[in-house]
Amino acid sequence: MFGKKQVLSVCAVVFSVFALAPAAGAAVRSSAVTSLLQAVNQTRVAHGLRPLRVDRTLVRAAQSHSTEMLQGNFFAHGDFHGRMVAFHVTGPVAGENLAWGNGPYASASSIISEWLASPEHRANLLHAGWTRIGIGISRGTFLGNGGSSVVTADFAGR
């Protein structure tokens, strides 16, 4: 039979597991976001462009879209303009790059390589008018592939 002290200890451990689990997932996602941001900015600087600064509004829009694609099991820009309006993204222009992959195909270097190989994505990545970026990454099973990362990078000008 458990005493009151043992029950409280078990409750504390169970609470800690549930309380820290989302933080651990966020740390992994945050690390991936940081890596991709660094890779984006290194690529831009290597091409004579200014690095981008993180914009929290763009981050919310990008994360929302990545989560929606993962949960809905689809890969598309959808109503990009409507999403920018809904998240109150300001500025004269905005753009978006998407990616998904697992294992090494989800790494920042692989994503940048793929974007540079695609004329449309390259143009977005290296657009001189961008000043801000928001990156959202959601992880899970996507299109039947476990351990996948679904990435949205939203760009905007001043």
CSV table of C-alpha atoms in Angstrom, one decimal:
chain,number,residue,atom,x,y,z
A,1,MET,CA,0.0,0.0,0.0
A,2,PHE,CA,1.3,3.5,-0.9
A,3,GLY,CA,1.7,6.2,1.7
A,4,LYS,CA,0.7,9.8,1.1
A,5,LYS,CA,4.3,10.8,0.5
A,6,GLN,CA,4.8,8.0,-2.1
A,7,VAL,CA,1.6,9.0,-4.0
A,8,LEU,CA,2.7,12.7,-4.1
A,9,SER,CA,6.1,11.6,-5.4
A,10,VAL,CA,4.5,9.5,-8.1
A,11,CYS,CA,2.2,12.4,-9.1
A,12,ALA,CA,5.2,14.8,-9.2
A,13,VAL,CA,7.1,12.4,-11.5
A,14,VAL,CA,4.0,11.8,-13.8
A,15,PHE,CA,3.4,15.6,-13.9
A,16,SER,CA,7.1,16.2,-14.8
A,17,VAL,CA,6.9,13.8,-17.6
A,18,PHE,CA,3.9,15.4,-19.2
A,19,ALA,CA,5.1,19.0,-18.4
A,20,LEU,CA,8.5,18.4,-19.9
A,21,ALA,CA,7.5,16.4,-23.0
A,22,PRO,CA,6.3,19.4,-25.0
A,23,ALA,CA,9.3,21.4,-24.0
A,24,ALA,CA,11.6,18.6,-25.2
A,25,GLY,CA,9.8,18.5,-28.6
A,26,ALA,CA,9.9,22.3,-28.8
A,27,ALA,CA,13.7,22.2,-28.1
A,28,VAL,CA,14.2,19.8,-31.0
A,29,ARG,CA,12.0,22.0,-33.3
A,30,SER,CA,13.8,25.1,-32.0
A,31,SER,CA,17.2,23.6,-32.9
A,32,ALA,CA,16.0,22.7,-36.4
A,33,VAL,CA,14.5,26.2,-36.9
A,34,THR,CA,17.8,27.8,-35.7
A,35,SER,CA,19.8,25.6,-38.0
A,36,LEU,CA,17.6,26.5,-41.0
A,37,LEU,CA,17.7,30.2,-40.1
A,38,GLN,CA,21.5,30.2,-40.0
A,39,ALA,CA,21.6,28.3,-43.3
A,40,VAL,CA,19.2,30.8,-44.9
A,41,ASN,CA,21.2,33.8,-43.7
A,42,GLN,CA,24.6,32.2,-44.6
A,43,THR,CA,23.3,31.5,-48.1
A,44,ARG,CA,22.0,35.1,-48.5
A,45,VAL,CA,25.3,36.6,-47.2
A,46,ALA,CA,27.2,34.3,-49.6
A,47,HIS,CA,25.2,35.8,-52.4
A,48,GLY,CA,25.8,39.4,-51.3
A,49,LEU,CA,22.5,39.9,-49.6
A,50,ARG,CA,21.6,41.0,-46.1
A,51,PRO,CA,20.6,38.4,-43.5
A,52,LEU,CA,17.0,38.2,-42.5
A,53,ARG,CA,15.6,39.0,-39.0
A,54,VAL,CA,13.1,36.8,-37.3
A,55,ASP,CA,9.6,38.2,-37.3
A,56,ARG,CA,7.3,36.6,-34.7
A,57,THR,CA,4.1,37.2,-36.8
A,58,LEU,CA,5.7,35.4,-39.7
A,59,VAL,CA,6.8,32.6,-37.3
A,60,ARG,CA,3.2,32.1,-36.1
A,61,ALA,CA,1.9,32.0,-39.7
A,62,ALA,CA,4.7,29.6,-40.8
A,63,GLN,CA,4.2,27.3,-37.8
A,64,SER,CA,0.4,27.3,-38.3
A,65,HIS,CA,0.8,26.3,-41.9
A,66,SER,CA,3.4,23.5,-41.2
A,67,THR,CA,1.1,22.1,-38.5
A,68,GLU,CA,-1.9,22.3,-40.8
A,69,MET,CA,-0.1,20.5,-43.6
A,70,LEU,CA,1.2,17.7,-41.3
A,71,GLN,CA,-2.2,17.2,-39.7
A,72,GLY,CA,-4.0,17.4,-43.0
A,73,ASN,CA,-1.5,15.2,-44.8
A,74,PHE,CA,-1.1,17.6,-47.7
A,75,PHE,CA,1.7,19.7,-49.2
A,76,ALA,CA,0.7,23.0,-50.8
A,77,HIS,CA,0.8,26.7,-50.2
A,78,GLY,CA,-3.0,26.9,-50.1
A,79,ASP,CA,-4.5,30.4,-49.5
A,80,PHE,CA,-1.1,32.1,-48.9
A,81,HIS,CA,-2.6,35.6,-49.2
A,82,GLY,CA,-5.5,34.8,-46.9
A,83,ARG,CA,-3.1,33.4,-44.4
A,84,MET,CA,-0.9,36.5,-44.4
A,85,VAL,CA,-4.0,38.6,-43.9
A,86,ALA,CA,-5.3,36.4,-41.1
A,87,PHE,CA,-2.0,36.6,-39.3
A,88,HIS,CA,-1.7,40.4,-39.9
A,89,VAL,CA,1.5,40.2,-41.8
A,90,THR,CA,2.6,43.7,-42.8
A,91,GLY,CA,4.7,44.9,-45.7
A,92,PRO,CA,4.4,45.4,-49.4
A,93,VAL,CA,5.4,41.9,-50.4
A,94,ALA,CA,5.6,38.4,-49.0
A,95,GLY,CA,6.7,35.0,-50.2
A,96,GLU,CA,6.9,31.4,-49.0
A,97,ASN,CA,9.1,28.3,-49.5
A,98,LEU,CA,8.0,24.9,-48.4
A,99,ALA,CA,9.9,21.7,-47.8
A,100,TRP,CA,9.5,18.3,-46.2
A,101,GLY,CA,11.7,15.3,-45.7
A,102,ASN,CA,13.0,12.9,-43.1
A,103,GLY,CA,16.4,11.8,-42.0
A,104,PRO,CA,19.2,13.7,-43.9
A,105,TYR,CA,16.6,15.1,-46.3
A,106,ALA,CA,15.2,17.2,-43.4
A,107,SER,CA,18.5,18.8,-42.6
A,108,ALA,CA,19.0,22.5,-43.1
A,109,SER,CA,21.7,21.9,-45.7
A,110,SER,CA,19.5,19.6,-47.7
A,111,ILE,CA,16.6,22.0,-47.6
A,112,ILE,CA,18.8,24.9,-48.8
A,113,SER,CA,20.2,22.8,-51.6
A,114,GLU,CA,16.8,21.8,-52.8
A,115,TRP,CA,15.6,25.4,-52.7
A,116,LEU,CA,18.6,26.6,-54.6
A,117,ALA,CA,18.1,24.0,-57.3
A,118,SER,CA,14.5,25.2,-57.9
A,119,PRO,CA,14.2,28.5,-59.8
A,120,GLU,CA,11.1,29.6,-57.9
A,121,HIS,CA,12.4,28.7,-54.5
A,122,ARG,CA,15.8,30.2,-55.3
A,123,ALA,CA,14.2,33.5,-56.3
A,124,ASN,CA,12.4,33.6,-52.9
A,125,LEU,CA,15.4,32.6,-50.9
A,126,LEU,CA,17.6,35.2,-52.6
A,127,HIS,CA,15.0,38.0,-53.0
A,128,ALA,CA,16.8,41.3,-52.2
A,129,GLY,CA,13.6,42.9,-50.9
A,130,TRP,CA,13.1,40.5,-48.0
A,131,THR,CA,14.1,41.8,-44.5
A,132,ARG,CA,12.1,39.4,-42.3
A,133,ILE,CA,11.5,35.6,-42.0
A,134,GLY,CA,9.4,33.2,-40.0
A,135,ILE,CA,10.1,29.5,-40.0
A,136,GLY,CA,7.8,26.8,-38.8
A,137,ILE,CA,8.6,23.1,-38.6
A,138,SER,CA,6.2,20.3,-37.6
A,139,ARG,CA,7.3,16.7,-37.1
A,140,GLY,CA,5.5,13.5,-37.3
A,141,THR,CA,4.2,11.0,-39.9
A,142,PHE,CA,3.6,12.7,-43.2
A,143,LEU,CA,2.4,11.1,-46.4
A,144,GLY,CA,3.1,7.7,-44.8
A,145,ASN,CA,6.6,8.6,-43.8
A,146,GLY,CA,7.4,8.5,-40.1
A,147,GLY,CA,9.8,11.0,-38.6
A,148,SER,CA,9.2,13.6,-41.2
A,149,SER,CA,9.7,17.4,-40.9
A,150,VAL,CA,7.3,19.7,-42.7
A,151,VAL,CA,8.8,23.1,-43.2
A,152,THR,CA,7.3,26.5,-44.0
A,153,ALA,CA,9.5,29.6,-44.5
A,154,ASP,CA,7.6,32.9,-44.8
A,155,PHE,CA,9.4,35.9,-46.1
A,156,ALA,CA,8.4,39.6,-46.0
A,157,GLY,CA,9.8,43.0,-46.9
A,158,ARG,CA,9.9,46.0,-44.7
